[in-house]
Coordinates of C-alpha atoms (C1' of nucleotides) in Angstrom, one line a residue:
Chain K
M5 CA 13.3 -17.4 -5.7
A6 CA 12.6 -13.7 -5.5
L7 CA 8.9 -12.9 -5.4
P8 CA 7.3 -9.5 -6.4
P9 CA 6.2 -7.6 -3.3
R10 CA 2.7 -7.3 -4.6
T11 CA 2.5 -11.0 -5.0
I12 CA 3.6 -11.6 -1.4
E13 CA 0.9 -9.3 -0.2
R14 CA -1.7 -11.1 -2.1
L15 CA -0.5 -14.5 -0.9
C16 CA -1.0 -13.3 2.7
C17 CA -4.6 -12.5 1.8
Y18 CA -5.2 -15.7 -0.2
R19 CA -3.9 -17.7 2.7
R20 CA -6.4 -16.3 5.1
S21 CA -9.3 -17.2 2.8
L22 CA -7.9 -20.6 2.2
Q23 CA -7.6 -21.3 5.9
R24 CA -11.2 -20.4 6.4
L25 CA -12.1 -22.6 3.4
L26 CA -10.2 -25.5 4.7
A27 CA -11.9 -25.2 8.1
D28 CA -15.2 -25.2 6.3
G29 CA -14.2 -28.5 4.6
Q30 CA -13.7 -27.2 1.1
T31 CA -10.9 -29.1 -0.5
R32 CA -10.7 -27.5 -3.9
I33 CA -11.0 -24.1 -5.4
Y34 CA -11.0 -22.4 -8.8
S35 CA -9.1 -19.2 -9.5
H36 CA -12.2 -17.2 -10.1
Q37 CA -13.5 -18.2 -6.6
L38 CA -10.4 -17.1 -4.9
A39 CA -10.3 -14.0 -7.0
A40 CA -13.8 -13.0 -6.1
G41 CA -12.9 -12.6 -2.4
H42 CA -9.9 -10.4 -3.1
D43 CA -10.8 -7.9 -5.7
V44 CA -8.4 -9.3 -8.3
T45 CA -8.9 -11.0 -11.6
P46 CA -8.8 -14.8 -11.9
A47 CA -5.9 -14.2 -14.2
Q48 CA -4.0 -12.5 -11.4
V49 CA -4.7 -15.4 -9.1
R50 CA -3.4 -17.9 -11.7
R51 CA -0.3 -15.8 -12.3
D52 CA 0.4 -15.5 -8.6
L53 CA 0.0 -19.2 -8.1
M54 CA 2.1 -19.9 -11.2
T55 CA 4.8 -17.6 -9.7
I56 CA 5.0 -19.8 -6.7
R57 CA 4.8 -22.9 -8.8
C58 CA 1.4 -24.2 -7.7
S59 CA -0.6 -25.9 -10.3
G60 CA -4.2 -27.0 -10.6
S61 CA -6.3 -29.0 -12.9
P62 CA -8.7 -27.6 -15.4
A63 CA -11.3 -30.0 -14.2
R64 CA -10.9 -29.6 -10.5
G65 CA -9.1 -26.4 -9.8
Y66 CA -6.5 -26.1 -7.1
E67 CA -6.1 -28.3 -4.0
V68 CA -6.7 -26.0 -1.0
Q69 CA -4.3 -27.9 1.1
G70 CA -1.6 -27.9 -1.6
L71 CA -1.9 -24.1 -1.9
L72 CA -1.7 -23.6 1.9
A73 CA 1.3 -25.9 2.1
R74 CA 3.1 -24.0 -0.6
I75 CA 2.2 -20.5 0.7
G76 CA 3.2 -21.6 4.1
E77 CA 6.7 -22.6 2.8
I78 CA 7.0 -19.1 1.6
L79 CA 5.4 -17.0 4.3
D80 CA 5.8 -19.0 7.5
P81 CA 8.5 -17.8 9.8
E82 CA 10.7 -20.4 11.4
P83 CA 9.3 -21.5 14.7
E84 CA 11.7 -19.6 16.9
E85 CA 11.1 -16.3 15.2
C86 CA 9.1 -13.7 17.1
A87 CA 8.1 -10.0 17.1
I88 CA 8.4 -7.3 19.6
L89 CA 6.3 -4.2 20.3
L90 CA 7.7 -0.8 21.0
G91 CA 5.3 1.6 22.8
V92 CA 2.4 0.4 24.9
G93 CA 0.1 3.4 24.5
H94 CA -3.4 3.1 23.0
L95 CA -2.2 1.7 19.7
G96 CA 0.3 -0.7 21.3
R97 CA -2.3 -2.1 23.6
A98 CA -4.7 -2.5 20.7
L99 CA -2.0 -4.5 18.8
L100 CA -1.4 -6.7 21.9
A101 CA -5.1 -7.4 22.1
Y102 CA -5.3 -8.1 18.5
F103 CA -2.4 -10.5 18.3
A104 CA -3.4 -12.2 21.6
T105 CA -6.5 -13.5 20.0
Q106 CA -6.3 -13.3 16.2
G107 CA -2.5 -13.7 16.1
G108 CA -0.8 -15.4 13.1
A109 CA 2.3 -17.5 13.2
L110 CA 4.5 -14.7 14.6
R111 CA 4.0 -14.0 18.3
I112 CA 4.7 -10.8 20.1
A113 CA 7.4 -12.0 22.6
A114 CA 7.9 -8.8 24.5
A115 CA 6.8 -5.2 24.7
F116 CA 8.7 -2.1 25.7
D117 CA 7.7 1.4 27.0
T118 CA 9.3 4.3 28.7
A119 CA 6.6 4.8 31.3
P120 CA 7.7 3.2 34.5
D121 CA 4.2 2.2 35.5
R122 CA 4.1 0.1 32.3
S123 CA 7.2 -1.9 33.1
G124 CA 6.9 -5.3 34.6
V125 CA 3.2 -5.6 34.0
V126 CA 1.7 -8.2 31.7
I127 CA -0.8 -6.8 29.1
H128 CA -2.9 -9.2 27.1
G129 CA -0.5 -11.9 27.9
C130 CA 2.6 -10.0 26.9
R131 CA 5.3 -8.9 29.4
C132 CA 6.1 -5.2 29.2
H133 CA 9.7 -4.1 29.8
S134 CA 11.5 -0.8 30.3
F135 CA 13.4 0.4 27.3
A136 CA 16.6 0.0 29.2
E137 CA 16.1 -3.7 29.0
L138 CA 15.7 -3.7 25.2
E139 CA 19.0 -5.2 24.2
A140 CA 19.0 -7.7 27.0
V141 CA 15.6 -9.0 26.4
I142 CA 15.9 -9.4 22.6
A143 CA 19.4 -10.7 22.5
P144 CA 18.6 -14.3 23.3
R145 CA 15.6 -14.3 21.0
R146 CA 15.3 -14.3 17.3
V147 CA 13.4 -11.1 16.7
T148 CA 12.4 -10.8 13.1
V149 CA 9.9 -8.0 13.2
A150 CA 9.5 -5.0 15.4
L151 CA 6.1 -3.2 15.7
L152 CA 7.0 0.5 16.2
A153 CA 4.1 2.2 18.0
V154 CA 5.9 5.0 19.8
P155 CA 5.2 8.7 19.5
A156 CA 6.4 10.2 16.3
D157 CA 9.2 12.2 17.9
A158 CA 10.7 9.1 19.4
A159 CA 10.3 6.8 16.4
Q160 CA 13.7 7.5 14.7
E161 CA 15.7 7.1 17.8
V162 CA 14.0 3.9 18.8
A163 CA 14.3 2.5 15.2
T164 CA 18.0 3.2 15.1
R165 CA 18.4 1.4 18.4
L166 CA 16.4 -1.5 17.1
V167 CA 18.5 -1.9 14.1
R168 CA 21.7 -1.7 16.1
A169 CA 20.3 -4.5 18.3
G170 CA 19.8 -6.6 15.2
V171 CA 16.2 -6.1 14.1
R172 CA 15.9 -6.5 10.3
S173 CA 12.4 -5.4 9.7
I174 CA 10.1 -2.8 11.2
V175 CA 6.4 -2.1 10.9
N176 CA 6.2 1.6 11.6
F177 CA 3.0 3.1 12.8
A178 CA 4.6 6.5 13.5
P179 CA 3.8 9.2 10.9
V180 CA 7.4 9.8 10.0
Q181 CA 9.8 8.4 7.4
L182 CA 12.5 6.4 9.1
D183 CA 16.1 6.9 8.0
L184 CA 17.7 3.4 8.3
P185 CA 20.2 1.3 6.5
L186 CA 19.1 0.0 3.1
D187 CA 18.9 -3.6 4.1
V188 CA 16.4 -3.0 6.8
Y189 CA 12.8 -3.5 5.6
V190 CA 10.4 -0.8 6.7
E191 CA 6.6 -1.1 6.2
T192 CA 4.9 2.1 7.3
I193 CA 1.3 2.1 8.2
D194 CA 0.1 5.7 8.3
I195 CA -3.4 6.0 9.3
A196 CA -3.7 9.7 8.7
V197 CA -2.5 9.2 5.2
S198 CA -4.9 6.4 4.6
M199 CA -7.7 8.5 5.8
E200 CA -6.7 11.5 3.6
K201 CA -6.5 9.2 0.7
A202 CA -9.9 7.7 1.4
A203 CA -11.4 11.2 1.8
F204 CA -9.8 12.2 -1.5
F205 CA -11.1 9.2 -3.5
S206 CA -14.5 9.6 -2.0
R207 CA -14.6 12.9 -3.9
V208 CA -12.7 11.9 -7.1
P209 CA -13.8 8.3 -7.9
S210 CA -10.3 7.0 -8.7
T211 CA -8.2 7.7 -11.7
T212 CA -7.8 4.2 -12.7
A213 CA -11.4 3.7 -13.6
R214 CA -11.9 0.2 -15.0
A215 CA -11.4 0.4 -18.7
Q216 CA -14.8 0.0 -20.3
P217 CA -14.7 -2.1 -23.4
P218 CA -13.7 0.7 -25.8
G219 CA -16.0 2.0 -28.6
G220 CA -19.4 3.2 -27.7
G221 CA -21.5 0.3 -29.0
S222 CA -22.3 -3.0 -27.6
S223 CA -19.2 -5.2 -28.1
P224 CA -20.5 -8.2 -30.0
H225 CA -18.4 -10.7 -28.1
P226 CA -17.4 -9.7 -24.5
E227 CA -15.3 -12.9 -24.4
H228 CA -14.6 -13.7 -20.7
P229 CA -17.5 -11.9 -19.0
H230 CA -16.4 -12.9 -15.6
E231 CA -12.9 -11.4 -15.5
A232 CA -13.4 -8.1 -13.7
P233 CA -12.2 -7.1 -10.3
R234 CA -13.1 -4.0 -8.3
N235 CA -11.5 -0.9 -9.4
R236 CA -9.8 0.3 -6.2
S237 CA -6.4 1.9 -6.5
Chain Q
M20 CA -8.1 16.4 -13.1
A21 CA -7.6 12.7 -12.3
L22 CA -4.5 12.0 -10.2
P23 CA -2.7 8.7 -9.9
P24 CA -3.3 7.0 -6.6
R25 CA 0.3 6.8 -5.8
T26 CA 0.8 10.5 -6.4
I27 CA -2.1 11.2 -4.0
E28 CA -0.4 9.1 -1.3
R29 CA 2.9 10.9 -1.7
L30 CA 1.2 14.3 -1.7
C31 CA -0.2 13.4 1.8
C32 CA 3.3 12.6 2.9
Y33 CA 4.9 15.7 1.3
R34 CA 2.3 17.9 3.0
R35 CA 3.2 16.7 6.4
S36 CA 6.8 17.5 5.8
L37 CA 6.0 20.9 4.3
Q38 CA 3.8 21.8 7.3
R39 CA 6.7 21.0 9.6
L40 CA 9.0 23.0 7.4
L41 CA 6.7 26.0 7.3
A42 CA 6.4 25.9 11.1
D43 CA 10.2 25.9 11.3
G44 CA 10.2 29.0 9.1
Q45 CA 11.6 27.5 6.0
T46 CA 10.0 29.2 3.0
R47 CA 11.6 27.4 0.0
I48 CA 12.6 23.9 -0.8
Y49 CA 14.3 21.9 -3.6
S50 CA 13.0 18.7 -4.9
H51 CA 16.0 16.8 -3.6
Q52 CA 15.3 18.0 -0.1
L53 CA 11.7 17.0 -0.1
A54 CA 12.7 13.7 -1.7
A55 CA 15.3 12.9 1.0
G56 CA 12.6 12.7 3.6
H57 CA 10.4 10.4 1.7
D58 CA 12.4 7.7 0.1
V59 CA 11.7 8.9 -3.4
T60 CA 13.9 10.3 -6.1
P61 CA 14.0 14.1 -6.8
A62 CA 12.7 13.3 -10.2
Q63 CA 9.6 11.7 -8.6
V64 CA 9.0 14.7 -6.5
R65 CA 9.3 17.0 -9.5
R66 CA 7.0 14.8 -11.5
D67 CA 4.4 14.7 -8.7
L68 CA 4.5 18.5 -8.4
M69 CA 4.3 18.9 -12.1
T70 CA 1.3 16.6 -12.1
I71 CA -0.5 19.0 -9.8
R72 CA 0.8 22.0 -11.7
C73 CA 3.1 23.4 -9.2
S74 CA 6.2 25.0 -10.4
G75 CA 9.4 26.2 -8.9
S76 CA 12.4 28.2 -10.0
P77 CA 15.7 26.6 -10.7
A78 CA 17.3 29.2 -8.6
R79 CA 15.1 29.1 -5.6
G80 CA 13.3 25.8 -5.7
Y81 CA 9.6 25.7 -4.7
E82 CA 7.7 28.0 -2.4
V83 CA 6.7 26.0 0.6
Q84 CA 3.5 27.9 1.1
G85 CA 2.6 27.6 -2.6
L86 CA 3.0 23.9 -2.4
L87 CA 0.9 23.7 0.7
A88 CA -1.8 25.8 -0.8
R89 CA -2.0 23.7 -3.9
I90 CA -1.8 20.4 -2.1
G91 CA -4.5 21.7 0.2
E92 CA -6.8 22.4 -2.7
I93 CA -6.5 18.8 -3.7
L94 CA -6.5 17.0 -0.4
D95 CA -8.5 19.2 2.0
P96 CA -12.0 18.2 2.6
E97 CA -14.7 20.8 2.7
P98 CA -15.2 22.3 6.1
E99 CA -18.3 20.4 6.9
E100 CA -17.0 17.0 6.0
C101 CA -16.3 14.6 8.8
A102 CA -15.5 11.0 9.6
I103 CA -17.1 8.5 11.9
L104 CA -15.8 5.5 13.8
L105 CA -17.4 2.2 13.9
G106 CA -16.3 0.0 16.8
V107 CA -14.9 1.3 20.0
G108 CA -12.7 -1.6 21.1
H109 CA -9.0 -1.3 21.7
L110 CA -8.3 -0.2 18.2
G111 CA -11.2 2.2 18.0
R112 CA -10.1 3.9 21.2
A113 CA -6.5 4.1 19.9
L114 CA -7.9 5.8 16.8
L115 CA -9.9 8.3 18.9
A116 CA -6.8 9.1 21.0
Y117 CA -4.7 9.6 17.9
F118 CA -7.1 11.9 16.1
A119 CA -8.0 13.8 19.3
T120 CA -4.4 15.1 19.4
Q121 CA -2.6 14.6 16.1
G122 CA -5.8 14.8 14.0
G123 CA -5.7 16.3 10.5
A124 CA -8.4 18.2 8.7
L125 CA -11.1 15.5 9.0
R126 CA -12.5 15.2 12.5
I127 CA -14.2 12.1 13.9
A128 CA -17.7 13.4 14.6
A129 CA -19.1 10.4 16.2
A130 CA -18.4 6.8 17.2
F131 CA -20.6 3.7 17.4
D132 CA -20.5 0.4 19.2
T133 CA -22.8 -2.4 20.1
A134 CA -21.8 -2.7 23.7
P135 CA -24.4 -0.8 25.8
D136 CA -21.9 0.4 28.3
R137 CA -20.1 2.2 25.5
S138 CA -23.2 4.2 24.5
G139 CA -23.6 7.7 25.5
V140 CA -20.1 8.1 26.9
V141 CA -17.5 10.4 25.6
I142 CA -14.1 8.9 24.8
H143 CA -11.2 11.2 24.0
G144 CA -13.7 13.9 23.2
C145 CA -15.9 11.8 20.9
R146 CA -19.4 10.9 21.7
C147 CA -20.1 7.2 21.4
H148 CA -23.5 6.0 20.2
S149 CA -25.4 2.8 19.9
F150 CA -25.5 1.3 16.5
A151 CA -29.3 1.8 16.5
E152 CA -28.6 5.5 16.2
L153 CA -26.3 5.2 13.2
E154 CA -28.6 6.6 10.5
A155 CA -30.1 9.2 12.7
V156 CA -26.7 10.5 13.9
I157 CA -25.1 10.7 10.5
A158 CA -28.0 11.9 8.4
P159 CA -27.6 15.6 9.3
R160 CA -23.8 15.4 8.8
R161 CA -21.7 15.1 5.8
V162 CA -19.8 11.9 6.6
T163 CA -17.1 11.4 4.0
V164 CA -15.1 8.6 5.6
A165 CA -15.9 5.8 7.9
L166 CA -13.2 4.1 10.0
L167 CA -14.3 0.5 10.4
A168 CA -12.8 -1.0 13.5
V169 CA -15.3 -3.7 14.3
P170 CA -14.6 -7.4 14.7
A171 CA -14.0 -9.2 11.4
D172 CA -17.3 -11.1 11.5
A173 CA -19.3 -7.9 11.8
A174 CA -17.4 -5.9 9.2
Q175 CA -19.4 -6.8 6.1
E176 CA -22.7 -6.2 7.7
V177 CA -21.7 -2.8 9.2
A178 CA -20.1 -1.8 5.9
T179 CA -23.2 -2.6 3.9
R180 CA -25.3 -0.5 6.3
L181 CA -22.8 2.4 6.1
V182 CA -23.1 2.5 2.4
R183 CA -26.8 2.3 2.5
A184 CA -26.6 5.3 4.9
G185 CA -24.6 7.2 2.3
V186 CA -21.0 6.7 3.2
R187 CA -18.8 6.8 0.1
S188 CA -15.4 5.8 1.5
I189 CA -14.3 3.3 4.2
V190 CA -11.0 2.7 5.9
N191 CA -11.3 -0.9 6.8
F192 CA -9.2 -2.3 9.7
A193 CA -10.9 -5.7 9.7
P194 CA -9.0 -8.5 8.1
V195 CA -11.7 -9.2 5.5
Q196 CA -12.4 -8.2 2.0
L197 CA -15.5 -6.1 1.9
D198 CA -18.0 -6.7 -0.9
L199 CA -19.5 -3.3 -1.7
P200 CA -20.7 -1.3 -4.8
L201 CA -17.9 -0.3 -7.1
D202 CA -18.3 3.4 -6.5
V203 CA -17.4 3.0 -2.8
Y204 CA -13.8 3.5 -2.1
V205 CA -12.3 1.0 0.4
E206 CA -8.8 1.3 1.9
T207 CA -8.0 -1.8 3.9
I208 CA -5.3 -1.6 6.6
D209 CA -4.5 -5.1 7.4
I210 CA -2.0 -5.3 10.2
A211 CA -1.5 -9.0 10.1
V212 CA -0.7 -8.8 6.4
S213 CA 1.8 -6.0 6.9
M214 CA 3.5 -8.0 9.6
E215 CA 3.7 -11.1 7.5
K216 CA 5.1 -9.1 4.6
A217 CA 7.6 -7.5 6.9
A218 CA 8.6 -10.9 8.2
F219 CA 9.0 -12.2 4.7
F220 CA 11.2 -9.4 3.5
S221 CA 13.3 -9.6 6.6
R222 CA 14.3 -13.0 5.2
V223 CA 14.3 -12.3 1.5
P224 CA 15.7 -8.8 1.0
S225 CA 13.2 -7.6 -1.6
T226 CA 13.1 -8.6 -5.2
T227 CA 13.4 -5.1 -6.6
A228 CA 16.9 -4.5 -5.5
R229 CA 18.1 -1.2 -6.6
A230 CA 19.7 -1.5 -10.0
Q231 CA 23.4 -1.1 -9.6
P232 CA 25.0 0.8 -12.5
P233 CA 25.5 -2.2 -14.8
G234 CA 28.9 -3.4 -15.8
G235 CA 31.5 -4.4 -13.3
G236 CA 33.8 -1.5 -13.5
S237 CA 33.6 2.0 -12.2
S238 CA 31.3 3.9 -14.4
P239 CA 33.3 6.9 -15.6
H240 CA 30.5 9.4 -15.3
P241 CA 27.8 8.6 -12.8
E242 CA 26.0 11.7 -13.9
H243 CA 23.5 12.7 -11.2
P244 CA 25.0 11.1 -8.2
H245 CA 22.3 12.2 -5.8
E246 CA 19.3 10.6 -7.5
A247 CA 18.8 7.5 -5.4
P248 CA 16.0 6.6 -3.0
R249 CA 15.7 3.7 -0.7
N250 CA 14.8 0.5 -2.2
R251 CA 11.7 -0.6 -0.4
S252 CA 8.9 -2.3 -2.2
Chain I
dA27 C1' -18.2 -25.9 -21.9
dG28 C1' -15.2 -24.3 -18.6
dA29 C1' -10.7 -24.6 -16.4
dT30 C1' -5.5 -23.9 -16.2
dG31 C1' -0.9 -22.1 -17.9
dT32 C1' 1.3 -18.6 -20.1
dG33 C1' 3.5 -15.7 -23.9
dA34 C1' 2.5 -11.2 -25.4
dA35 C1' 0.2 -6.8 -24.9
dA36 C1' -1.3 -3.2 -22.1
dT37 C1' -1.1 -0.3 -18.4
dT38 C1' 0.8 2.0 -14.6
dC39 C1' 4.5 3.9 -12.4
dT40 C1' 9.3 5.4 -12.0
dT41 C1' 13.6 7.0 -13.7
dC42 C1' 16.6 8.8 -17.2
dA43 C1' 18.5 12.4 -19.5
dC44 C1' 18.8 16.7 -21.1
dA45 C1' 17.1 21.4 -22.7
dG46 C1' 16.8 25.7 -20.6
dC47 C1' 16.8 29.1 -16.9
dG48 C1' 19.0 32.1 -13.4
Chain Y
dC7 C1' 27.2 25.3 -12.2
dG8 C1' 22.8 23.2 -9.9
dC9 C1' 18.0 23.1 -10.4
dT10 C1' 13.4 22.8 -12.8
dG11 C1' 10.4 20.8 -16.3
dT12 C1' 9.5 17.1 -19.2
dG13 C1' 9.6 13.8 -23.3
dA14 C1' 11.2 9.5 -23.7
dA15 C1' 12.8 5.2 -21.9
dG16 C1' 12.5 1.7 -18.6
dA17 C1' 10.5 -1.3 -14.9
dA18 C1' 7.0 -3.3 -12.6
dT19 C1' 2.6 -5.1 -12.6
dT20 C1' -1.7 -6.5 -14.5
dT21 C1' -4.5 -8.1 -18.1
dC22 C1' -5.5 -10.3 -22.5
dA23 C1' -6.0 -14.0 -25.3
dC24 C1' -5.5 -18.4 -26.6
dA25 C1' -3.4 -23.1 -26.7
dT26 C1' -4.5 -27.0 -24.1
dC27 C1' -6.5 -30.2 -21.0
dT28 C1' -10.5 -32.7 -19.1

DNA sequence: AGATGTGAAATTCTTCACAGCG
DNA sequence: CGCTGTGAAGAATTTCACATCT
């Protein structure tokens, strides 16, 4: 089944909440509870869960474990899948530190950098290789995702080489648009853009202001009073 | 004028290209050229530029400087505006390093951390303070954006305090949903989610496959053959 | 009463398609 | 021509609203 991109994103988020909930011993949850933690409407949660064919009971809500199992079926990589990191500068090291502790299902199996003094060393539990070894190191592995944290002017070249080596999906931290085959998925995380956006919306409080119940007066019957998320774009 | 969030995001990206172009001495550009570098259709570019009331000439395209000036009017912060950084761990330092060199218009004026050995030092040109000094340090400044790079379990507390101190906009790197007043803009950058999404779409090549010209045969007249972006979600 | 499940409506965003200009 | 500017169409996404269950 083909799932909408937005739904996938939300499922990732729901899952984190659900895992925490399960750890805390909560076994059931209502759509509005899950919605509250994620700036979405309960209707959105129900729709998302419906989309992945999860169902709950009006009396008891959804089973936390059931949701986690189903979301896991969709999101979990196969056990042998792994990620690699390209570029072990400040950002690369931060990523290694982050995934060394808080890491999800996908582990960073290897890192690569041009600087000779970064080759061979182990940083936050991850072995760092020279770029020359790229193909050799990833060939025997099943590398699903590459984290591209190299300088902007090297990003395209490295990305092209990654794809030639078989990588199907790239999380790109370089502030450039990568030109790659259509069947390669690219998710760009552009911190400067996020910051500019944030600065802009701190001045102009977001176009998509939540639609107030139209008409000036007090609407006599606000029906479901609890269906309102935050208003962020 | 209220601009759609997606348009704002694209304007940030266009601007970077345009700045590079200008530096290279190019004075004019057509919508399809700008589109090519950003995975959007020329129609989208024209629509975006129309939305911000830029116009070009059919013969010569758009003036690069004119576009930059207009985009600047929209995106540029006022000169005294600045950003602050919360949390000087691995990620925080990476952010400081990044903005020390490649920084845009908004400078990081100060950083904060709980660790005593990080107080008072200057990292990548940015002075690091103790959290106790937060209000005192930011009070005389006009802090528009806060970069929140503290551990997940501290994020909510710090965010609340930031808002109380007058911050209107937060770029949140912690993998938690912040509960804040509606008028505070929050942009969450969740690397784990991005990676899970990337892993998923490496397996399931994206719902929104670009619509092939329907009907099996060769369409006799594919009209504008050059209006096709990448297909990423 | 308060949930879920879900067609249908609404909204947001993108693309089409073409008039008009140079 | 090939490009801009743009109304109108089309997609994607979200929300409404209500039948239904417990």
